[in-house]
PDB file of C-alpha atoms in Angstrom:
ATOM      1  CA  MET A   1      16.006 -26.738  14.327  1.00  0.00           C
ATOM      2  CA  ASN A   2      19.186 -24.065  13.864  1.00  0.00           C
ATOM      3  CA  ALA A   3      18.359 -20.358  12.853  1.00  0.00           C
ATOM      4  CA  ILE A   4      19.888 -19.150  10.315  1.00  0.00           C
ATOM      5  CA  LEU A   5      19.165 -15.759  11.208  1.00  0.00           C
ATOM      6  CA  GLU A   6      18.365 -13.961  14.607  1.00  0.00           C
ATOM      7  CA  CYS A   7      17.975 -10.220  15.408  1.00  0.00           C
ATOM      8  CA  ALA A   8      18.011  -9.525  19.452  1.00  0.00           C
ATOM      9  CA  ASN A   9      16.449  -6.308  20.670  1.00  0.00           C
ATOM     10  CA  VAL A  10      17.504  -4.387  17.088  1.00  0.00           C
ATOM     11  CA  ASN A  11      16.755  -0.469  17.179  1.00  0.00           C
ATOM     12  CA  LYS A  12      17.017   1.714  14.658  1.00  0.00           C
ATOM     13  CA  SER A  13      15.574   5.678  14.578  1.00  0.00           C
ATOM     14  CA  TYR A  14      16.357   8.264  12.029  1.00  0.00           C
ATOM     15  CA  GLY A  15      16.586  11.827  13.808  1.00  0.00           C
ATOM     16  CA  LYS A  16      13.094  11.913  16.235  1.00  0.00           C
ATOM     17  CA  THR A  17      11.479   8.342  13.899  1.00  0.00           C
ATOM     18  CA  ASP A  18      12.332   5.019  15.709  1.00  0.00           C
ATOM     19  CA  ALA A  19      11.790   2.997  12.243  1.00  0.00           C
ATOM     20  CA  VAL A  20      12.220  -0.004  14.372  1.00  0.00           C
ATOM     21  CA  ARG A  21      12.210  -0.307  17.861  1.00  0.00           C
ATOM     22  CA  GLN A  22      13.281  -3.039  20.718  1.00  0.00           C
ATOM     23  CA  LEU A  23      12.761  -5.966  17.249  1.00  0.00           C
ATOM     24  CA  ASP A  24      13.267  -9.506  18.007  1.00  0.00           C
ATOM     25  CA  MET A  25      13.136 -12.016  14.873  1.00  0.00           C
ATOM     26  CA  LYS A  26      14.523 -15.895  14.589  1.00  0.00           C
ATOM     27  CA  LEU A  27      13.921 -17.412  11.247  1.00  0.00           C
ATOM     28  CA  GLU A  28      15.014 -21.428  11.067  1.00  0.00           C
ATOM     29  CA  GLU A  29      16.867 -22.903   8.023  1.00  0.00           C
ATOM     30  CA  ASN A  30      14.819 -24.385   5.632  1.00  0.00           C
ATOM     31  CA  VAL A  31      11.324 -22.690   6.022  1.00  0.00           C
ATOM     32  CA  VAL A  32       9.863 -20.119   4.097  1.00  0.00           C
ATOM     33  CA  TYR A  33       8.493 -16.988   6.106  1.00  0.00           C
ATOM     34  CA  GLY A  34       6.131 -14.127   5.052  1.00  0.00           C
ATOM     35  CA  LEU A  35       7.173 -10.806   6.126  1.00  0.00           C
ATOM     36  CA  LEU A  36       3.876  -8.403   6.867  1.00  0.00           C
ATOM     37  CA  GLY A  37       3.222  -4.862   7.286  1.00  0.00           C
ATOM     38  CA  ARG A  38       2.097  -1.137   6.478  1.00  0.00           C
ATOM     39  CA  ASN A  39       4.159   1.091   4.267  1.00  0.00           C
ATOM     40  CA  GLY A  40       6.299   2.324   6.984  1.00  0.00           C
ATOM     41  CA  ALA A  41       6.337   0.146   9.154  1.00  0.00           C
ATOM     42  CA  GLY A  42       9.779  -0.731   9.113  1.00  0.00           C
ATOM     43  CA  LYS A  43       9.543  -4.046   6.662  1.00  0.00           C
ATOM     44  CA  THR A  44      12.579  -2.060   4.812  1.00  0.00           C
ATOM     45  CA  THR A  45      14.901  -0.919   6.864  1.00  0.00           C
ATOM     46  CA  LEU A  46      14.821  -3.774   9.138  1.00  0.00           C
ATOM     47  CA  LEU A  47      15.754  -5.385   5.608  1.00  0.00           C
ATOM     48  CA  ASN A  48      18.275  -3.795   5.292  1.00  0.00           C
ATOM     49  CA  MET A  49      19.441  -4.055   8.538  1.00  0.00           C
ATOM     50  CA  ILE A  50      19.585  -7.531   7.840  1.00  0.00           C
ATOM     51  CA  THR A  51      21.374  -7.474   4.757  1.00  0.00           C
ATOM     52  CA  GLY A  52      24.238  -4.930   5.974  1.00  0.00           C
ATOM     53  CA  GLY A  53      23.349  -2.113   4.186  1.00  0.00           C
ATOM     54  CA  ILE A  54      22.649  -0.410   7.155  1.00  0.00           C
ATOM     55  CA  SER A  55      23.525  -0.916  10.471  1.00  0.00           C
ATOM     56  CA  PRO A  56      21.472  -0.379  13.452  1.00  0.00           C
ATOM     57  CA  ASP A  57      22.079   1.315  16.417  1.00  0.00           C
ATOM     58  CA  SER A  58      22.016  -1.003  18.822  1.00  0.00           C
ATOM     59  CA  GLY A  59      21.156  -4.656  19.975  1.00  0.00           C
ATOM     60  CA  ARG A  60      21.818  -7.917  18.066  1.00  0.00           C
ATOM     61  CA  ILE A  61      21.743  -9.385  14.289  1.00  0.00           C
ATOM     62  CA  GLU A  62      23.193 -12.712  13.601  1.00  0.00           C
ATOM     63  CA  VAL A  63      23.503 -14.462  10.190  1.00  0.00           C
ATOM     64  CA  ALA A  64      24.338 -18.095  10.047  1.00  0.00           C
ATOM     65  CA  GLY A  65      25.893 -18.046  13.530  1.00  0.00           C
ATOM     66  CA  LEU A  66      27.885 -15.131  13.050  1.00  0.00           C
ATOM     67  CA  ASN A  67      27.666 -11.039  14.819  1.00  0.00           C
ATOM     68  CA  LEU A  68      26.766  -8.720  11.590  1.00  0.00           C
ATOM     69  CA  ARG A  69      29.468  -5.843  12.431  1.00  0.00           C
ATOM     70  CA  PRO A  70      28.670  -2.444  11.221  1.00  0.00           C
ATOM     71  CA  GLY A  71      29.713  -2.593   7.046  1.00  0.00           C
ATOM     72  CA  ASP A  72      29.495  -6.287   7.017  1.00  0.00           C
ATOM     73  CA  SER A  73      27.231  -8.111   4.013  1.00  0.00           C
ATOM     74  CA  PRO A  74      27.102 -11.152   5.307  1.00  0.00           C
ATOM     75  CA  LYS A  75      28.236 -14.549   3.271  1.00  0.00           C
ATOM     76  CA  ASP A  76      25.209 -17.085   1.504  1.00  0.00           C
ATOM     77  CA  THR A  77      22.183 -14.144   1.534  1.00  0.00           C
ATOM     78  CA  CYS A  78      20.632 -12.808  -1.369  1.00  0.00           C
ATOM     79  CA  TYR A  79      18.649 -10.026  -0.592  1.00  0.00           C
ATOM     80  CA  VAL A  80      16.406  -9.284  -4.038  1.00  0.00           C
ATOM     81  CA  ARG A  81      15.358  -5.107  -3.600  1.00  0.00           C
ATOM     82  CA  GLU A  82      11.532  -3.815  -4.598  1.00  0.00           C
ATOM     83  CA  LYS A  83      13.875  -1.574  -7.171  1.00  0.00           C
ATOM     84  CA  ASN A  84      17.300  -1.353  -8.100  1.00  0.00           C
ATOM     85  CA  TYR A  85      18.547   1.761  -8.789  1.00  0.00           C
ATOM     86  CA  HIS A  86      22.674   1.393 -10.173  1.00  0.00           C
ATOM     87  CA  PHE A  87      22.130  -0.970 -12.857  1.00  0.00           C
ATOM     88  CA  GLY A  88      19.735   0.719 -15.583  1.00  0.00           C
ATOM     89  CA  GLY A  89      21.954   0.382 -17.963  1.00  0.00           C
ATOM     90  CA  ALA A  90      22.975  -3.258 -17.786  1.00  0.00           C
ATOM     91  CA  LYS A  91      21.481  -5.807 -20.155  1.00  0.00           C
ATOM     92  CA  VAL A  92      19.693  -8.736 -18.091  1.00  0.00           C
ATOM     93  CA  GLY A  93      22.181 -11.061 -19.322  1.00  0.00           C
ATOM     94  CA  GLU A  94      25.217  -8.905 -17.808  1.00  0.00           C
ATOM     95  CA  ILE A  95      22.838  -8.180 -14.707  1.00  0.00           C
ATOM     96  CA  LEU A  96      22.639 -12.673 -14.359  1.00  0.00           C
ATOM     97  CA  GLU A  97      26.747 -12.596 -14.756  1.00  0.00           C
ATOM     98  CA  MET A  98      27.110  -9.955 -11.778  1.00  0.00           C
ATOM     99  CA  ALA A  99      25.210 -11.634  -9.660  1.00  0.00           C
ATOM    100  CA  SER A 100      26.874 -15.341 -10.204  1.00  0.00           C
ATOM    101  CA  ALA A 101      30.496 -13.640  -8.732  1.00  0.00           C
ATOM    102  CA  PHE A 102      28.271 -13.029  -5.249  1.00  0.00           C
ATOM    103  CA  HIS A 103      26.946 -16.393  -5.440  1.00  0.00           C
ATOM    104  CA  PRO A 104      28.633 -19.261  -4.536  1.00  0.00           C
ATOM    105  CA  ASN A 105      25.574 -21.791  -4.995  1.00  0.00           C
ATOM    106  CA  TRP A 106      24.619 -19.865  -8.400  1.00  0.00           C
ATOM    107  CA  ASP A 107      23.015 -22.727 -10.585  1.00  0.00           C
ATOM    108  CA  ALA A 108      24.039 -21.047 -14.329  1.00  0.00           C
ATOM    109  CA  ALA A 109      21.830 -23.290 -16.217  1.00  0.00           C
ATOM    110  CA  PHE A 110      18.805 -22.930 -14.070  1.00  0.00           C
ATOM    111  CA  ALA A 111      19.747 -18.828 -14.400  1.00  0.00           C
ATOM    112  CA  GLN A 112      18.660 -19.706 -18.038  1.00  0.00           C
ATOM    113  CA  ASP A 113      15.899 -21.967 -17.827  1.00  0.00           C
ATOM    114  CA  LEU A 114      14.001 -19.688 -16.157  1.00  0.00           C
ATOM    115  CA  LEU A 115      14.900 -16.059 -18.333  1.00  0.00           C
ATOM    116  CA  LYS A 116      13.078 -18.364 -20.631  1.00  0.00           C
ATOM    117  CA  ALA A 117      10.670 -19.222 -18.452  1.00  0.00           C
ATOM    118  CA  PHE A 118       9.234 -15.850 -17.615  1.00  0.00           C
ATOM    119  CA  LYS A 119      10.298 -14.359 -21.648  1.00  0.00           C
ATOM    120  CA  LEU A 120      13.157 -12.478 -20.534  1.00  0.00           C
ATOM    121  CA  ASN A 121      15.187 -10.934 -23.107  1.00  0.00           C
ATOM    122  CA  PRO A 122      18.847 -11.273 -21.745  1.00  0.00           C
ATOM    123  CA  ASN A 123      20.434  -8.883 -24.134  1.00  0.00           C
ATOM    124  CA  LYS A 124      17.626  -6.183 -23.026  1.00  0.00           C
ATOM    125  CA  LYS A 125      18.920  -3.152 -21.127  1.00  0.00           C
ATOM    126  CA  ILE A 126      17.612  -3.046 -17.019  1.00  0.00           C
ATOM    127  CA  ARG A 127      16.072   0.765 -17.968  1.00  0.00           C
ATOM    128  CA  GLN A 128      13.920  -1.050 -21.109  1.00  0.00           C
ATOM    129  CA  LEU A 129      12.173  -3.572 -19.043  1.00  0.00           C
ATOM    130  CA  SER A 130       8.749  -3.079 -17.677  1.00  0.00           C
ATOM    131  CA  ARG A 131       8.076  -2.609 -14.385  1.00  0.00           C
ATOM    132  CA  GLY A 132       6.988  -6.651 -13.803  1.00  0.00           C
ATOM    133  CA  MET A 133      10.215  -7.413 -16.098  1.00  0.00           C
ATOM    134  CA  GLU A 134      12.120  -5.877 -14.072  1.00  0.00           C
ATOM    135  CA  SER A 135      11.012  -8.045 -10.966  1.00  0.00           C
ATOM    136  CA  LEU A 136      11.070 -10.897 -12.788  1.00  0.00           C
ATOM    137  CA  VAL A 137      14.857 -10.474 -13.660  1.00  0.00           C
ATOM    138  CA  GLY A 138      15.758 -10.082  -9.407  1.00  0.00           C
ATOM    139  CA  ASN A 139      13.466 -13.029  -9.191  1.00  0.00           C
ATOM    140  CA  VAL A 140      15.534 -14.833 -11.456  1.00  0.00           C
ATOM    141  CA  VAL A 141      19.133 -13.695  -9.622  1.00  0.00           C
ATOM    142  CA  GLY A 142      17.059 -14.985  -5.983  1.00  0.00           C
ATOM    143  CA  LEU A 143      15.850 -18.514  -7.673  1.00  0.00           C
ATOM    144  CA  ALA A 144      19.433 -19.291  -9.288  1.00  0.00           C
ATOM    145  CA  SER A 145      21.065 -18.162  -6.339  1.00  0.00           C
ATOM    146  CA  ARG A 146      20.448 -20.667  -4.203  1.00  0.00           C
ATOM    147  CA  ALA A 147      21.328 -18.844  -0.953  1.00  0.00           C
ATOM    148  CA  PRO A 148      20.835 -20.475   2.353  1.00  0.00           C
ATOM    149  CA  LEU A 149      19.219 -17.281   3.354  1.00  0.00           C
ATOM    150  CA  THR A 150      16.699 -15.782   0.016  1.00  0.00           C
ATOM    151  CA  ILE A 151      15.027 -12.126   0.665  1.00  0.00           C
ATOM    152  CA  TYR A 152      12.369 -11.055  -1.148  1.00  0.00           C
ATOM    153  CA  ASP A 153      11.461  -8.118  -0.826  1.00  0.00           C
ATOM    154  CA  GLU A 154       7.741  -7.211  -2.877  1.00  0.00           C
ATOM    155  CA  PRO A 155       8.957  -9.879  -5.494  1.00  0.00           C
ATOM    156  CA  VAL A 156       5.630  -9.680  -8.299  1.00  0.00           C
ATOM    157  CA  LEU A 157       5.615  -6.361  -7.752  1.00  0.00           C
ATOM    158  CA  GLY A 158       3.736  -5.524 -11.649  1.00  0.00           C
ATOM    159  CA  LEU A 159       3.167  -8.590 -12.435  1.00  0.00           C
ATOM    160  CA  ASP A 160       0.016  -9.994 -13.416  1.00  0.00           C
ATOM    161  CA  VAL A 161      -1.759 -12.880 -11.588  1.00  0.00           C
ATOM    162  CA  LEU A 162      -0.684 -15.618 -13.804  1.00  0.00           C
ATOM    163  CA  MET A 163       3.208 -14.520 -13.824  1.00  0.00           C
ATOM    164  CA  ARG A 164       2.492 -13.981 -10.271  1.00  0.00           C
ATOM    165  CA  GLU A 165       1.099 -17.637 -10.080  1.00  0.00           C
ATOM    166  CA  LYS A 166       3.856 -18.858 -11.795  1.00  0.00           C
ATOM    167  CA  PHE A 167       6.529 -17.433  -9.411  1.00  0.00           C
ATOM    168  CA  TYR A 168       5.358 -18.165  -6.735  1.00  0.00           C
ATOM    169  CA  SER A 169       5.158 -21.941  -8.237  1.00  0.00           C
ATOM    170  CA  VAL A 170       8.277 -22.097  -9.685  1.00  0.00           C
ATOM    171  CA  LEU A 171       9.486 -20.541  -5.963  1.00  0.00           C
ATOM    172  CA  MET A 172       8.051 -23.962  -4.175  1.00  0.00           C
ATOM    173  CA  GLU A 173       9.377 -26.431  -6.715  1.00  0.00           C
ATOM    174  CA  ASP A 174      12.901 -25.397  -6.720  1.00  0.00           C
ATOM    175  CA  TYR A 175      12.230 -25.353  -2.605  1.00  0.00           C
ATOM    176  CA  ALA A 176      11.518 -28.720  -2.467  1.00  0.00           C
ATOM    177  CA  GLU A 177      14.644 -30.300  -4.669  1.00  0.00           C
ATOM    178  CA  HIS A 178      16.903 -27.452  -2.878  1.00  0.00           C
ATOM    179  CA  PRO A 179      15.601 -26.634   0.626  1.00  0.00           C
ATOM    180  CA  ARG A 180      16.670 -22.870   1.970  1.00  0.00           C
ATOM    181  CA  THR A 181      14.865 -20.061   4.237  1.00  0.00           C
ATOM    182  CA  VAL A 182      13.094 -18.038   2.230  1.00  0.00           C
ATOM    183  CA  LEU A 183      11.602 -14.309   3.832  1.00  0.00           C
ATOM    184  CA  LEU A 184       9.339 -12.789   1.190  1.00  0.00           C
ATOM    185  CA  SER A 185       8.066  -9.060   2.445  1.00  0.00           C
ATOM    186  CA  THR A 186       4.870  -8.536   0.612  1.00  0.00           C
ATOM    187  CA  HIS A 187       1.541  -6.640   0.980  1.00  0.00           C
ATOM    188  CA  LEU A 188      -0.278  -9.467  -0.754  1.00  0.00           C
ATOM    189  CA  ILE A 189      -0.716 -11.558   1.699  1.00  0.00           C
ATOM    190  CA  ASP A 190      -3.333 -13.765   0.445  1.00  0.00           C
ATOM    191  CA  GLU A 191      -1.446 -14.287  -2.572  1.00  0.00           C
ATOM    192  CA  ILE A 192       1.612 -15.264  -0.103  1.00  0.00           C
ATOM    193  CA  ALA A 193      -0.961 -17.928   2.083  1.00  0.00           C
ATOM    194  CA  LYS A 194       0.002 -20.302  -0.274  1.00  0.00           C
ATOM    195  CA  VAL A 195       3.427 -20.331   0.000  1.00  0.00           C
ATOM    196  CA  VAL A 196       4.412 -19.048   3.396  1.00  0.00           C
ATOM    197  CA  GLU A 197       4.438 -21.564   6.519  1.00  0.00           C
ATOM    198  CA  LYS A 198       5.409 -18.720   9.374  1.00  0.00           C
ATOM    199  CA  VAL A 199       4.401 -15.038   9.570  1.00  0.00           C
ATOM    200  CA  TYR A 200       6.551 -11.898  11.146  1.00  0.00           C
ATOM    201  CA  ILE A 201       3.324  -8.683  11.324  1.00  0.00           C
ATOM    202  CA  ILE A 202       5.339  -5.702  11.755  1.00  0.00           C
ATOM    203  CA  GLU A 203       3.844  -2.031  12.538  1.00  0.00           C
ATOM    204  CA  ALA A 204       5.671   0.723  13.792  1.00  0.00           C
ATOM    205  CA  GLY A 205       8.974  -0.796  14.167  1.00  0.00           C
ATOM    206  CA  SER A 206       7.862  -3.840  16.482  1.00  0.00           C
ATOM    207  CA  ILE A 207       6.681  -7.120  15.782  1.00  0.00           C
ATOM    208  CA  LEU A 208       3.402  -7.629  16.412  1.00  0.00           C
ATOM    209  CA  LEU A 209       2.930 -11.321  15.926  1.00  0.00           C
ATOM    210  CA  ALA A 210       4.897 -14.036  14.709  1.00  0.00           C
ATOM    211  CA  ASP A 211       2.797 -17.156  14.083  1.00  0.00           C
ATOM    212  CA  ASP A 212       2.105 -20.270  12.210  1.00  0.00           C
ATOM    213  CA  VAL A 213      -0.611 -19.795   9.251  1.00  0.00           C
ATOM    214  CA  ASP A 214      -2.043 -22.672   9.370  1.00  0.00           C
ATOM    215  CA  ASN A 215      -2.627 -21.664  13.326  1.00  0.00           C
ATOM    216  CA  ILE A 216      -3.625 -17.842  12.415  1.00  0.00           C
ATOM    217  CA  ARG A 217      -6.249 -19.434   9.592  1.00  0.00           C
ATOM    218  CA  SER A 218      -7.679 -21.647  12.510  1.00  0.00           C
ATOM    219  CA  ARG A 219      -8.173 -19.102  15.119  1.00  0.00           C
ATOM    220  CA  SER A 220      -9.155 -16.344  13.317  1.00  0.00           C
ATOM    221  CA  TYR A 221     -13.031 -16.010  12.891  1.00  0.00           C
ATOM    222  CA  MET A 222     -16.083 -13.602  11.667  1.00  0.00           C
ATOM    223  CA  LEU A 223     -18.836 -13.881  13.340  1.00  0.00           C
ATOM    224  CA  THR A 224     -22.435 -12.383  12.197  1.00  0.00           C
ATOM    225  CA  GLY A 225     -25.448 -11.808  13.829  1.00  0.00           C
ATOM    226  CA  SER A 226     -27.613  -9.960  16.235  1.00  0.00           C
ATOM    227  CA  ARG A 227     -25.683  -7.684  18.339  1.00  0.00           C
ATOM    228  CA  GLU A 228     -26.875  -8.607  21.130  1.00  0.00           C
ATOM    229  CA  ASN A 229     -26.283 -12.363  20.951  1.00  0.00           C
ATOM    230  CA  VAL A 230     -22.546 -11.208  19.078  1.00  0.00           C
ATOM    231  CA  GLU A 231     -21.720  -9.076  21.685  1.00  0.00           C
ATOM    232  CA  ARG A 232     -22.849 -11.681  24.277  1.00  0.00           C
ATOM    233  CA  PHE A 233     -20.886 -14.346  22.777  1.00  0.00           C
ATOM    234  CA  THR A 234     -17.558 -12.348  22.024  1.00  0.00           C
ATOM    235  CA  SER A 235     -17.478 -11.288  26.061  1.00  0.00           C
ATOM    236  CA  GLY A 236     -14.287 -12.600  26.862  1.00  0.00           C
ATOM    237  CA  LYS A 237     -12.892 -13.047  23.460  1.00  0.00           C
ATOM    238  CA  ARG A 238      -9.783 -11.146  21.441  1.00  0.00           C
ATOM    239  CA  VAL A 239     -12.442  -9.107  19.043  1.00  0.00           C
ATOM    240  CA  ILE A 240      -9.705  -7.477  16.374  1.00  0.00           C
ATOM    241  CA  TYR A 241     -12.487  -6.235  14.631  1.00  0.00           C
ATOM    242  CA  ARG A 242     -16.813  -4.767  15.290  1.00  0.00           C
ATOM    243  CA  GLU A 243     -18.882  -3.610  13.022  1.00  0.00           C
ATOM    244  CA  SER A 244     -23.063  -3.234  13.635  1.00  0.00           C
ATOM    245  CA  TYR A 245     -25.208  -2.775  10.893  1.00  0.00           C
ATOM    246  CA  GLY A 246     -29.118  -2.318  12.316  1.00  0.00           C
ATOM    247  CA  SER A 247     -29.977  -4.822  14.748  1.00  0.00           C
ATOM    248  CA  GLY A 248     -27.310  -6.684  13.535  1.00  0.00           C
ATOM    249  CA  SER A 249     -23.026  -7.121  14.234  1.00  0.00           C
ATOM    250  CA  LEU A 250     -20.392  -8.680  12.700  1.00  0.00           C
ATOM    251  CA  ALA A 251     -17.009  -9.256  14.878  1.00  0.00           C
ATOM    252  CA  ALA A 252     -13.600 -11.138  13.855  1.00  0.00           C
ATOM    253  CA  VAL A 253     -12.464 -13.213  16.729  1.00  0.00           C
ATOM    254  CA  PHE A 254      -8.651 -14.174  17.025  1.00  0.00           C
ATOM    255  CA  GLY A 255      -8.635 -17.330  19.545  1.00  0.00           C
ATOM    256  CA  ALA A 256      -9.650 -20.556  19.576  1.00  0.00           C
ATOM    257  CA  ILE A 257     -14.083 -22.054  19.219  1.00  0.00           C
ATOM    258  CA  GLY A 258     -14.100 -25.271  20.372  1.00  0.00           C
ATOM    259  CA  GLU A 259     -16.802 -27.020  19.006  1.00  0.00           C
ATOM    260  CA  ASP A 260     -19.231 -26.631  21.947  1.00  0.00           C
ATOM    261  CA  GLU A 261     -18.545 -22.788  21.269  1.00  0.00           C
ATOM    262  CA  ILE A 262     -20.135 -23.211  18.033  1.00  0.00           C
ATOM    263  CA  ARG A 263     -23.096 -25.400  18.507  1.00  0.00           C
ATOM    264  CA  MET A 264     -24.309 -22.463  21.218  1.00  0.00           C
ATOM    265  CA  ALA A 265     -23.918 -19.844  18.356  1.00  0.00           C
ATOM    266  CA  GLY A 266     -25.646 -22.024  16.401  1.00  0.00           C
ATOM    267  CA  GLN A 267     -28.212 -21.635  18.686  1.00  0.00           C
ATOM    268  CA  MET A 268     -28.055 -18.176  19.097  1.00  0.00           C
ATOM    269  CA  GLY A 269     -28.115 -17.996  15.204  1.00  0.00           C
ATOM    270  CA  ILE A 270     -24.591 -17.178  15.181  1.00  0.00           C
ATOM    271  CA  THR A 271     -22.665 -17.745  11.658  1.00  0.00           C
ATOM    272  CA  ILE A 272     -18.934 -18.231  11.958  1.00  0.00           C
ATOM    273  CA  ASP A 273     -16.839 -18.076   8.796  1.00  0.00           C
ATOM    274  CA  GLY A 274     -13.013 -18.441   8.816  1.00  0.00           C
ATOM    275  CA  LEU A 275     -11.262 -15.065   8.426  1.00  0.00           C
ATOM    276  CA  PRO A 276      -8.762 -14.807   4.747  1.00  0.00           C
ATOM    277  CA  LEU A 277      -5.581 -13.836   6.075  1.00  0.00           C
ATOM    278  CA  GLN A 278      -5.596 -10.788   3.995  1.00  0.00           C
ATOM    279  CA  LYS A 279      -8.743  -9.424   6.438  1.00  0.00           C
ATOM    280  CA  PHE A 280      -6.632 -10.652   9.808  1.00  0.00           C
ATOM    281  CA  PHE A 281      -3.111  -8.858   8.838  1.00  0.00           C
ATOM    282  CA  ALA A 282      -5.817  -5.771   7.959  1.00  0.00           C
ATOM    283  CA  TYR A 283      -8.138  -6.386  11.347  1.00  0.00           C
ATOM    284  CA  PHE A 284      -5.441  -7.158  13.859  1.00  0.00           C
ATOM    285  CA  ILE A 285      -2.975  -4.395  12.842  1.00  0.00           C
ATOM    286  CA  GLU A 286      -6.115  -1.572  13.589  1.00  0.00           C
ATOM    287  CA  GLY A 287      -7.130  -3.994  16.274  1.00  0.00           C
ATOM    288  CA  SER A 288      -3.633  -3.256  17.819  1.00  0.00           C
ATOM    289  CA  ALA A 289      -3.284   0.050  17.082  1.00  0.00           C
ATOM    290  CA  SER A 290      -6.150   1.341  18.733  1.00  0.00           C
ATOM    291  CA  ALA A 291      -5.268  -0.688  21.679  1.00  0.00           C
TER     292      ALA A 291
END
């Protein structure tokens, strides 16, 4: 596959604070990615550099084969920010009209269909909308842009569960018909686990892990049993979290566990369960920070 975005040894500091450090990232064409990280991990700084809002102090950012130079905004990229502070006085319909001028693949008919699907009034001003409705306006822009690289920063803030599911459903239906590269930056990790194919985990401005979601699922486990047996079984394994209770213990493990080991664990009275992506993320971040 060809890369639509490549970051190589990218660095960005604000005074003495390193927001992004020696960061490498590669996004391939027509893949849905997740960017996961805590608040302050460097996600928004990275997204702003990728989309030309700010320039890195050093390193290389290449979009669609072209080096991004200071002051450049990459063509055919749509960046849906967490919050847009500049167009509060504009109406929803006017926002879509402005967006259409910046995106060559804009689908006006689809944008109108999305307004109806998400129950958005085109005559309402942005400042009159709830936080959730404002998110939906940005999501309509991202969907209707059909940009080869579409980036969403916290796309479902303020939305209830049903509307979040509806957005992800529409996103995947349209992605199936019009493939492009999508990058979802969010803290609602379990929700995007059904949508994204690959994830990048960022902490303190650096990428800690880049992996397929299916690979993470198949290699992350929660083990419970007696403290002695859990410690013996996990010896030599990558334990990302451990907790004791009375004579019992639980341990989160990241790494392959074979059939023979599963049988041995059963004989030792150890229960092995899969680890939800949200818990894996939290344990992995904490384990890396304390390593």
